PDB file of C-alpha atoms in Angstrom:
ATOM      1  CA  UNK A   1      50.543  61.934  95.355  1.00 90.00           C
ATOM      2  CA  UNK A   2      46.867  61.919  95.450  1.00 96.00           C
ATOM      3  CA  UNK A   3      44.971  59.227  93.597  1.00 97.00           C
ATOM      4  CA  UNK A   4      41.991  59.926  90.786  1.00 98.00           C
ATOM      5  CA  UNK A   5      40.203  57.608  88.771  1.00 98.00           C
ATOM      6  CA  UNK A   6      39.066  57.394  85.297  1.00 97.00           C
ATOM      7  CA  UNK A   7      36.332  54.534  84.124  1.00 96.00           C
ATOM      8  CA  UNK A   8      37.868  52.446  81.344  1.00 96.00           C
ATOM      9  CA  UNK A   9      35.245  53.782  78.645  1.00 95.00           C
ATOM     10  CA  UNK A  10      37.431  57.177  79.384  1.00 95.00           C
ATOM     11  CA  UNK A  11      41.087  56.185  79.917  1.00 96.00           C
ATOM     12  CA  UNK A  12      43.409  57.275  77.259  1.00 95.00           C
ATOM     13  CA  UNK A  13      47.234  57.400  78.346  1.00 94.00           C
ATOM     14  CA  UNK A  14      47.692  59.467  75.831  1.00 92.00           C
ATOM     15  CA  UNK A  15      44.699  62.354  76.490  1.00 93.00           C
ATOM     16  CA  UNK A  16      43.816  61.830  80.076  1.00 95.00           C
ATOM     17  CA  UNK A  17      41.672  64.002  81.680  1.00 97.00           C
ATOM     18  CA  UNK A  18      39.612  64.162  84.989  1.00 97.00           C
ATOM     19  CA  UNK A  19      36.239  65.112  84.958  1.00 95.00           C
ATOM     20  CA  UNK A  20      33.174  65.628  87.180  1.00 93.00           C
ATOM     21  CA  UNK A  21      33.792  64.650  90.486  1.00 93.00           C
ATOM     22  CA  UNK A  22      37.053  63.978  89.617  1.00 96.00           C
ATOM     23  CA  UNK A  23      38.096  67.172  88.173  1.00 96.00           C
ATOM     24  CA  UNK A  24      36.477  69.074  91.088  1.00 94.00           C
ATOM     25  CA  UNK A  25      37.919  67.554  93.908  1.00 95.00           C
ATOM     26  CA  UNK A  26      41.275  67.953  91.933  1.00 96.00           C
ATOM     27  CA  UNK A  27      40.723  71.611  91.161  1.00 95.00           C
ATOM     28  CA  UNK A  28      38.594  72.801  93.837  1.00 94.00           C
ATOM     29  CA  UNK A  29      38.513  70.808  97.003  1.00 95.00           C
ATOM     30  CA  UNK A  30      42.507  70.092  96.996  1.00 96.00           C
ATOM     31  CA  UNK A  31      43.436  73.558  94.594  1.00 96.00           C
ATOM     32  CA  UNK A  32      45.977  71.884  92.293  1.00 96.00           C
ATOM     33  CA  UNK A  33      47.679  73.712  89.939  1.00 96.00           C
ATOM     34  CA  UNK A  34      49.779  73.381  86.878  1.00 96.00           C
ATOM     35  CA  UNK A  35      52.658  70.936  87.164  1.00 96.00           C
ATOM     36  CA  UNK A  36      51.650  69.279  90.110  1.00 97.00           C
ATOM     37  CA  UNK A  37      51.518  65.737  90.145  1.00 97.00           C
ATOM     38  CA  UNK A  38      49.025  62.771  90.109  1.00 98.00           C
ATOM     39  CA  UNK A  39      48.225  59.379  89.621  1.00 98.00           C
ATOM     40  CA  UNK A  40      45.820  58.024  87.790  1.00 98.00           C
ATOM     41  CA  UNK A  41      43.927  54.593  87.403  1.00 98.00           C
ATOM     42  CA  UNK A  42      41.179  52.857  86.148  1.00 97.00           C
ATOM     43  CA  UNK A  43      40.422  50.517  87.947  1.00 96.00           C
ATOM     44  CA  UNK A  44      41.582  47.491  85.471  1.00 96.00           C
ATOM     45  CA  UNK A  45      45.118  47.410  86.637  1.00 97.00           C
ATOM     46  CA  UNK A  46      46.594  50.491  84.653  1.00 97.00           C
ATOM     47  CA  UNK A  47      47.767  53.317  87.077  1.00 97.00           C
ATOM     48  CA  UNK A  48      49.518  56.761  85.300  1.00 98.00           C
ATOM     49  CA  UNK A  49      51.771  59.131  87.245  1.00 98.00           C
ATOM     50  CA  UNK A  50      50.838  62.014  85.451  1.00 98.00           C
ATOM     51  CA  UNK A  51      51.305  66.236  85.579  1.00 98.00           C
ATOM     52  CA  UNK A  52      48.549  68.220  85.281  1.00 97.00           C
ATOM     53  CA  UNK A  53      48.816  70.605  82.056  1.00 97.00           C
ATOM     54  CA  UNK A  54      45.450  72.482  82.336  1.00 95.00           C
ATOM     55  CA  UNK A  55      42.540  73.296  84.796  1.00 94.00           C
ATOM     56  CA  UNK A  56      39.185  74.056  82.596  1.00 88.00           C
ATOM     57  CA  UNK A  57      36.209  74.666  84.259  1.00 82.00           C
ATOM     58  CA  UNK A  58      34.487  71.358  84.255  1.00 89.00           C
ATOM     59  CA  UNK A  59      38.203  69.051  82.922  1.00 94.00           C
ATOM     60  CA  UNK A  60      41.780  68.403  84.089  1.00 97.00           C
ATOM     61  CA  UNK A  61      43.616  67.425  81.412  1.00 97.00           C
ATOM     62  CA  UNK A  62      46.651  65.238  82.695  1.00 97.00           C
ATOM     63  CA  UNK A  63      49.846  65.140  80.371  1.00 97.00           C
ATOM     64  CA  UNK A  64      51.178  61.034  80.825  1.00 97.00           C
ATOM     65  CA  UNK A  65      55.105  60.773  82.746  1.00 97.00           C
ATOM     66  CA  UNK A  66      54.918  56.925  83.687  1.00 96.00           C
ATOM     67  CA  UNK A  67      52.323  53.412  83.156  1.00 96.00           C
ATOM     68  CA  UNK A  68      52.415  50.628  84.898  1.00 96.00           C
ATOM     69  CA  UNK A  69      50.596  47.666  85.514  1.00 96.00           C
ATOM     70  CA  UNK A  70      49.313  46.293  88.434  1.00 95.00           C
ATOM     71  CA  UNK A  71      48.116  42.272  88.014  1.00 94.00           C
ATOM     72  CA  UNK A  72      45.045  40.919  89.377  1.00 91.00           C
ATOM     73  CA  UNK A  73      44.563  38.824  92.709  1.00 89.00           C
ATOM     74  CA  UNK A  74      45.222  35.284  92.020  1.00 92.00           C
ATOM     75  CA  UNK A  75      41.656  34.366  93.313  1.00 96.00           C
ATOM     76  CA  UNK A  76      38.692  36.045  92.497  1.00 96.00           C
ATOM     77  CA  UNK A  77      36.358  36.041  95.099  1.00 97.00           C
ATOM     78  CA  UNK A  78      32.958  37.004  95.754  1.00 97.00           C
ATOM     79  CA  UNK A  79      31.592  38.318  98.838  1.00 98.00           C
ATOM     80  CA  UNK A  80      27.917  37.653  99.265  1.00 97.00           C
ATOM     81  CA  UNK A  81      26.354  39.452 102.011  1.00 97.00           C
ATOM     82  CA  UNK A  82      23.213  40.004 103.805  1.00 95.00           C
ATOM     83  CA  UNK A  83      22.714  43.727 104.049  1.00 94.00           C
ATOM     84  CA  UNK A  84      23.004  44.640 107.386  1.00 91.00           C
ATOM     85  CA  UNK A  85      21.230  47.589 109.545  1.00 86.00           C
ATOM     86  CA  UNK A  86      22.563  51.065 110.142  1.00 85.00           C
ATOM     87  CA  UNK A  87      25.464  51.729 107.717  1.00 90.00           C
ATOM     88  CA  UNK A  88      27.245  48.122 107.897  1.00 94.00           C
ATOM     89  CA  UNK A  89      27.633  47.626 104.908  1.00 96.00           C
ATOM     90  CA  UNK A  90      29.654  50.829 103.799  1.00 97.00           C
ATOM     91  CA  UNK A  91      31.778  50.011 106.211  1.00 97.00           C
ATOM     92  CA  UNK A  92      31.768  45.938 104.882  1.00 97.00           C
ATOM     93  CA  UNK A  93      31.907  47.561 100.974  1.00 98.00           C
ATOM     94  CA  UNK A  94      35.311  49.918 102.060  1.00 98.00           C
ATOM     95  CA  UNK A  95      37.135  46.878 103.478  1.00 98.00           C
ATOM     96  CA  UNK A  96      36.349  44.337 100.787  1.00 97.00           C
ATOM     97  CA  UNK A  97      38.354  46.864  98.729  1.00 97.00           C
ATOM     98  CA  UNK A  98      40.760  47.254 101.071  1.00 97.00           C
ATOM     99  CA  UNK A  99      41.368  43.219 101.507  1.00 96.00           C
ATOM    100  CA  UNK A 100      41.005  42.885  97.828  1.00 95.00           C
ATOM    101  CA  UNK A 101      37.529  41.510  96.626  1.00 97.00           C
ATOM    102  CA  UNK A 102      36.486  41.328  93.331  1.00 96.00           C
ATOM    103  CA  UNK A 103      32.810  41.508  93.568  1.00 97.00           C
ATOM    104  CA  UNK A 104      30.072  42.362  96.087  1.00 98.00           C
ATOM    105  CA  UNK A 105      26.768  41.179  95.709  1.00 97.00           C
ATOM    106  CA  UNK A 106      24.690  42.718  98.438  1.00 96.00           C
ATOM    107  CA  UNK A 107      21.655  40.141  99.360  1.00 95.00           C
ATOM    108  CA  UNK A 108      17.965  40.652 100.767  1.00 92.00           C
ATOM    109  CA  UNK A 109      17.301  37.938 103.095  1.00 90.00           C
ATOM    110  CA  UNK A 110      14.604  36.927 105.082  1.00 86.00           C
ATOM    111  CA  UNK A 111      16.247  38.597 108.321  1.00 80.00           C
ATOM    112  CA  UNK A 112      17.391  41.297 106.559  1.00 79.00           C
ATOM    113  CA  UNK A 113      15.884  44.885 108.025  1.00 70.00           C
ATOM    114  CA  UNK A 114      16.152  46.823 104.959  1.00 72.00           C
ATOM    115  CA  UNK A 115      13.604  46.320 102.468  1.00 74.00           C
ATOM    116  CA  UNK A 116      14.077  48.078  98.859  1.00 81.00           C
ATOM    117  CA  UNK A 117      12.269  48.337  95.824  1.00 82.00           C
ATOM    118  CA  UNK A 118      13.903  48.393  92.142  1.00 86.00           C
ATOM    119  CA  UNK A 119      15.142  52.317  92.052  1.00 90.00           C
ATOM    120  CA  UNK A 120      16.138  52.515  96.193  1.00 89.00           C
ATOM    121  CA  UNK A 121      18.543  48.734  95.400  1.00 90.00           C
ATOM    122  CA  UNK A 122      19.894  51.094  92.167  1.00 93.00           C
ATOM    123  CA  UNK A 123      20.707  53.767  94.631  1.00 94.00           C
ATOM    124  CA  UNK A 124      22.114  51.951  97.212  1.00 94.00           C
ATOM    125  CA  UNK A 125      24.327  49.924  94.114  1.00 95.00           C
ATOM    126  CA  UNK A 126      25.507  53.433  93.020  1.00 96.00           C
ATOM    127  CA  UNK A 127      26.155  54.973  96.252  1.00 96.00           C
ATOM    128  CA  UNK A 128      28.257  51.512  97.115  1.00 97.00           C
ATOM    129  CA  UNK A 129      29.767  51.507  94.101  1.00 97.00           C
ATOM    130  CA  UNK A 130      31.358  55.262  94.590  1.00 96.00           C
ATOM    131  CA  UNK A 131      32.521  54.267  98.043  1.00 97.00           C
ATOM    132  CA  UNK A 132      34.532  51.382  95.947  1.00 98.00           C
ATOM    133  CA  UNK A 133      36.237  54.205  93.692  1.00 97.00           C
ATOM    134  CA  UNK A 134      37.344  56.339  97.167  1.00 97.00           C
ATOM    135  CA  UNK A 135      38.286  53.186  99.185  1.00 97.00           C
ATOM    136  CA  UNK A 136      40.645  52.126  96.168  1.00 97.00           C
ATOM    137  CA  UNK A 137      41.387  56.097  95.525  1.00 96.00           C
ATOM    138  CA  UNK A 138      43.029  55.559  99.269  1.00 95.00           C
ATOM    139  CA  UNK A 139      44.459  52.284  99.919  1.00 95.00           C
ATOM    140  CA  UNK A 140      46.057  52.701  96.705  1.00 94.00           C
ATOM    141  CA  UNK A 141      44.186  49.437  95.011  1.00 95.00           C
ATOM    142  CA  UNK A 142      43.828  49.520  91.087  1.00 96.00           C
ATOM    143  CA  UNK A 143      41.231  46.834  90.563  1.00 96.00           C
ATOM    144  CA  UNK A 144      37.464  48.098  91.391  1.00 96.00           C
ATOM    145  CA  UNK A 145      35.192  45.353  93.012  1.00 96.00           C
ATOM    146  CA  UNK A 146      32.025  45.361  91.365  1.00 95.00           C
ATOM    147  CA  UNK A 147      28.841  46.124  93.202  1.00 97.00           C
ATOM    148  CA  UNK A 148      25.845  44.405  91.837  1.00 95.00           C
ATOM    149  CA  UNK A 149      22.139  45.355  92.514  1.00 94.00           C
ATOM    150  CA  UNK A 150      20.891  44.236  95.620  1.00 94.00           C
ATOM    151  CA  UNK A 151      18.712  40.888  95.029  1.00 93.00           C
ATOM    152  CA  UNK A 152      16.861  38.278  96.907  1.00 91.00           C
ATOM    153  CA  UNK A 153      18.799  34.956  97.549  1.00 92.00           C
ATOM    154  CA  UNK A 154      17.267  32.582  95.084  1.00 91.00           C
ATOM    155  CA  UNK A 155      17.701  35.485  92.557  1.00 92.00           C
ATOM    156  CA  UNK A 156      21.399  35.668  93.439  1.00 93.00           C
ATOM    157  CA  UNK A 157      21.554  32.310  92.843  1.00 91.00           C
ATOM    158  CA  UNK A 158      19.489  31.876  89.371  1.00 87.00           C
ATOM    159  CA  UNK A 159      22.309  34.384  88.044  1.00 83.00           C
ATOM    160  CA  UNK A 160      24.810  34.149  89.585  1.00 75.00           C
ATOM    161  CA  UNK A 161      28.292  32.491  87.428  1.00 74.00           C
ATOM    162  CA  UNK A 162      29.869  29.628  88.318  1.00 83.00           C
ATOM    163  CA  UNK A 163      33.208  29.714  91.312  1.00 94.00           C
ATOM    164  CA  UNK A 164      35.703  27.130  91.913  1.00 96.00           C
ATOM    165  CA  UNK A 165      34.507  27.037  95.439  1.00 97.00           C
ATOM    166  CA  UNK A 166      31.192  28.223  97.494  1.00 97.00           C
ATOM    167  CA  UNK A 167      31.268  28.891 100.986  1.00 97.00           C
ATOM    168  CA  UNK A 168      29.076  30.221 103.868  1.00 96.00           C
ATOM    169  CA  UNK A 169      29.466  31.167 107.286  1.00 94.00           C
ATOM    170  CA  UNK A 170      28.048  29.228 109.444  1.00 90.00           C
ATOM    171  CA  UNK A 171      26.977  28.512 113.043  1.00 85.00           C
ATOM    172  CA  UNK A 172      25.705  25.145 112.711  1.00 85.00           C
ATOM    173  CA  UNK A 173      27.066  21.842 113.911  1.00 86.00           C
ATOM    174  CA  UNK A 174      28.341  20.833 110.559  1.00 87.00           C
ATOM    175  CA  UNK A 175      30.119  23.648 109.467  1.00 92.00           C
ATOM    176  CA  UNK A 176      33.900  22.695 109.012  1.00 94.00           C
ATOM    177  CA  UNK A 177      37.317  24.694 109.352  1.00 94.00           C
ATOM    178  CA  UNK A 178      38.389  26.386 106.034  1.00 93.00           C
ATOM    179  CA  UNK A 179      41.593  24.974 106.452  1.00 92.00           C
ATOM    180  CA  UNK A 180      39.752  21.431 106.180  1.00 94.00           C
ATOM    181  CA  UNK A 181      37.724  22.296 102.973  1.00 96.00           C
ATOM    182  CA  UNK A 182      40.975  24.291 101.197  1.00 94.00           C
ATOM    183  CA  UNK A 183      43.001  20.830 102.034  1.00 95.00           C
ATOM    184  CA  UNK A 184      40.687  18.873 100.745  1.00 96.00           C
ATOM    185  CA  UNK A 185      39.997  21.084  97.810  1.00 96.00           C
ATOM    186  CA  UNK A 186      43.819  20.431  97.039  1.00 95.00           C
ATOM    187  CA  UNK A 187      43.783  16.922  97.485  1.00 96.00           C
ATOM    188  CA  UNK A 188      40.725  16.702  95.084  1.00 95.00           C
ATOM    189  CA  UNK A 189      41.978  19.232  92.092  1.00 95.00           C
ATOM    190  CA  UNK A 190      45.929  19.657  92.919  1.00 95.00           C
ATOM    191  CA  UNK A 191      45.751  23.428  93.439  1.00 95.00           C
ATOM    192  CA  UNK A 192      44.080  25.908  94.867  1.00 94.00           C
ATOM    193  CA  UNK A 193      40.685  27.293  93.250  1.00 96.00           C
ATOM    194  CA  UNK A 194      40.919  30.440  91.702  1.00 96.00           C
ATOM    195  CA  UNK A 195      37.557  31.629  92.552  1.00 97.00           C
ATOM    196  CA  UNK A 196      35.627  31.751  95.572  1.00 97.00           C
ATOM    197  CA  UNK A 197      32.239  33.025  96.779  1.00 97.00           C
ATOM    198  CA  UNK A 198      31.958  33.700 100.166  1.00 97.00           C
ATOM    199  CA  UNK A 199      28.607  34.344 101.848  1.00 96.00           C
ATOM    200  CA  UNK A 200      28.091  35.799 104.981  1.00 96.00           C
ATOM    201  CA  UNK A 201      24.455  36.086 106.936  1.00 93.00           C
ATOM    202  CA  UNK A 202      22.434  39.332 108.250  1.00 90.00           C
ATOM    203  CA  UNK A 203      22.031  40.264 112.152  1.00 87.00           C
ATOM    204  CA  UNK A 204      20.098  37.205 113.560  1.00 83.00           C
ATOM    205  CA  UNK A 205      21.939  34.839 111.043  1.00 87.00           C
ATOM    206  CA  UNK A 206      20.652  33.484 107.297  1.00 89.00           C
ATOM    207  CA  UNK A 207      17.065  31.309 108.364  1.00 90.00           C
ATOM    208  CA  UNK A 208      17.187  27.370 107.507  1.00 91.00           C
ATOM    209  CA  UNK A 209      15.924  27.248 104.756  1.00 93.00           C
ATOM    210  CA  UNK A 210      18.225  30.093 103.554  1.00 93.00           C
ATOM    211  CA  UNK A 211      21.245  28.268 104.337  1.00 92.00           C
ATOM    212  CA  UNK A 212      19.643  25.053 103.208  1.00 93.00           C
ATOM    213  CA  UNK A 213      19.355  27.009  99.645  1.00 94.00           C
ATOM    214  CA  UNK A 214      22.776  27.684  99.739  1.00 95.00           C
ATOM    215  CA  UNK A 215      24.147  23.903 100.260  1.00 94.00           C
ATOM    216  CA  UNK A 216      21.560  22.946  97.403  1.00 94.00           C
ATOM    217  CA  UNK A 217      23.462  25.447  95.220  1.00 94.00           C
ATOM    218  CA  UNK A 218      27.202  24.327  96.627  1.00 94.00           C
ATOM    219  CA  UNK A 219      27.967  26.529  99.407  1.00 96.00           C
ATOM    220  CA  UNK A 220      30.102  24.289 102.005  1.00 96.00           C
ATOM    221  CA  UNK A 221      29.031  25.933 105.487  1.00 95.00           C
ATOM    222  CA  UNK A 222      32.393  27.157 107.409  1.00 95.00           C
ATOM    223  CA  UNK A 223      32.931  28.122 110.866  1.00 93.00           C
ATOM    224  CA  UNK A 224      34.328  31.238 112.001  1.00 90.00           C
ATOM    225  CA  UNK A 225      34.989  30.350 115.375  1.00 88.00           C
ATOM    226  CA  UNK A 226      33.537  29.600 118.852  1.00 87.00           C
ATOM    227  CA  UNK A 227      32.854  33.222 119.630  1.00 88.00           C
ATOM    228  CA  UNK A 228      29.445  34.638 117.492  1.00 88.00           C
ATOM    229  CA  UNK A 229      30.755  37.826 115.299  1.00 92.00           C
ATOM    230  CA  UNK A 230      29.313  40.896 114.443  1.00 94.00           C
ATOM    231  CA  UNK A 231      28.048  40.955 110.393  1.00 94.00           C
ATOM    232  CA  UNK A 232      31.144  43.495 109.766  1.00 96.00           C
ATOM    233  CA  UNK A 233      33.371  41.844 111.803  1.00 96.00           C
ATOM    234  CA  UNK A 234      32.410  38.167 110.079  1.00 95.00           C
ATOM    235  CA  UNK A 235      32.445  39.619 106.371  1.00 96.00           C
ATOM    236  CA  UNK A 236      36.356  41.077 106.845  1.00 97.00           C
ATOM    237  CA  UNK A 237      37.121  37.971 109.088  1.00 95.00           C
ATOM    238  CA  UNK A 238      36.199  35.863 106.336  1.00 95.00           C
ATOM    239  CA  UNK A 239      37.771  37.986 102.999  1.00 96.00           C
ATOM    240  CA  UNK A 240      41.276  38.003 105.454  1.00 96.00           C
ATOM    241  CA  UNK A 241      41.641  34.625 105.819  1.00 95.00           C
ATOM    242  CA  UNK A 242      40.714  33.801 102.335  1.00 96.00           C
ATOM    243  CA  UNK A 243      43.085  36.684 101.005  1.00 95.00           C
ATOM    244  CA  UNK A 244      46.135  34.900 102.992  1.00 94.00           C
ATOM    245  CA  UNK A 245      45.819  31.523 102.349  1.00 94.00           C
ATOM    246  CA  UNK A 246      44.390  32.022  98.613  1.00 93.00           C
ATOM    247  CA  UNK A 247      46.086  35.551  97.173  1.00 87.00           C
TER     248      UNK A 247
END
């Protein structure tokens, strides 16, 4: 059945109904009709296999058959990432919500090629944010990462919330295996942590004194291997491994 979503502010098992987007893709891209079926979800863990009941011009209204409930991750993690060139990071945004990520918080570094000003990091935010709702639409996820608005490092960190655990890919000397720090971690607190933010460098790597921000704020540098990875290739490395030993 094919998958719609409805923001929280608008779910009501009781009165669903898609609109916008939703309702046109439903009514005019695929031509559903009366009595077909769907499933609905907003993004919060509550999915709806529904029937549709009525096509209005601008609404689907959605008559409710079966709710369930689909629990969050056991670890919440973060990816931090350097935008890359080219159109990386839709790629990087539609496997985070494939591999289960909670939040991306796209970051302007030093190295980073694409420069934006308030309303272009708004755009970009949106237009990542929509590729969250049709990667999760597909892969059949039913909790939405969040997308923040694309900041500057030392901005990231000034607001950014506390996590169990910070780490950063790394090709320097001292960066450690993740089995080493997660061992550790458990020797230290007894479980595992329960949230993790995991940042990961632009083309050309994060600078020094980039990197050197990021220890001074917690982030335990990480290797990811002898051979030097593409930025896509590093950001789902990383969110794979920490999905299978942490989820």
């Amino acid at each position: 059945m094919h998958r719609f979503y409805i923001s929280p502010e608008n779910w009501n098992p009781t009165g669903l109904t898609l609109r916008g987007s939703e309702a046109h893709h439903a009514r005019d891209v695929l031509r559903m009709k009366r009595g077909d079926r769907v499933v609905a979800f907003n993004g919060r863990g509550r999915e709806i296999t529904a029937e549709i009941v009525d096509l209005a011009r601008d609404k689907v209204h959605l008559r409710k058959l079966q709710e369930n409930e689909t629990s969050p991750l056991r670890c919440r993690i973060t990816l931090g990432q350097a935008i890359p060139k080219g159109k990386n990071m839709d790629l990087i945004v539609q496997k985070a919500v494939e591999i289960g990520a909670a939040e991306i918080a796209p970051l302007i570094s030093e190295r980073t090629i694409v420069d934006l000003d308030a309303k272009e990091a708004e755009q970009k935010r949106s237009k990542w944010q929509q590729i969250v709702v049709e990667a999760a639409k597909q892969c059949g996820q039913n909790w939405l990462p969040t997308v923040q608005t694309p900041r500057k490092l030392k901005d990231f960190f000034a607001q950014q919330a506390g996590h169990d655990l910070r780490l950063i890919g790394s090709l320097q000397p001292d960066a450690l295996h993740l089995k080493h720090i997660l061992s550790e971690y458990r020797e230290r607190h007894g479980d595992r942590p329960q949230s993790v933010l995991m940042m990961v460098g632009p083309e050309g790597d994060l600078t020094p004194a980039e990197v050197a921000l990021a220890k001074s704020h917690g982030c335990r540098p990480i290797t990811l291997g002898p051979v030097i990875l593409r930025v896509e290739t590093a950001a789902i490395y990383c969110l794979s491994v920490l999905s299978y030993e942490l989820m």
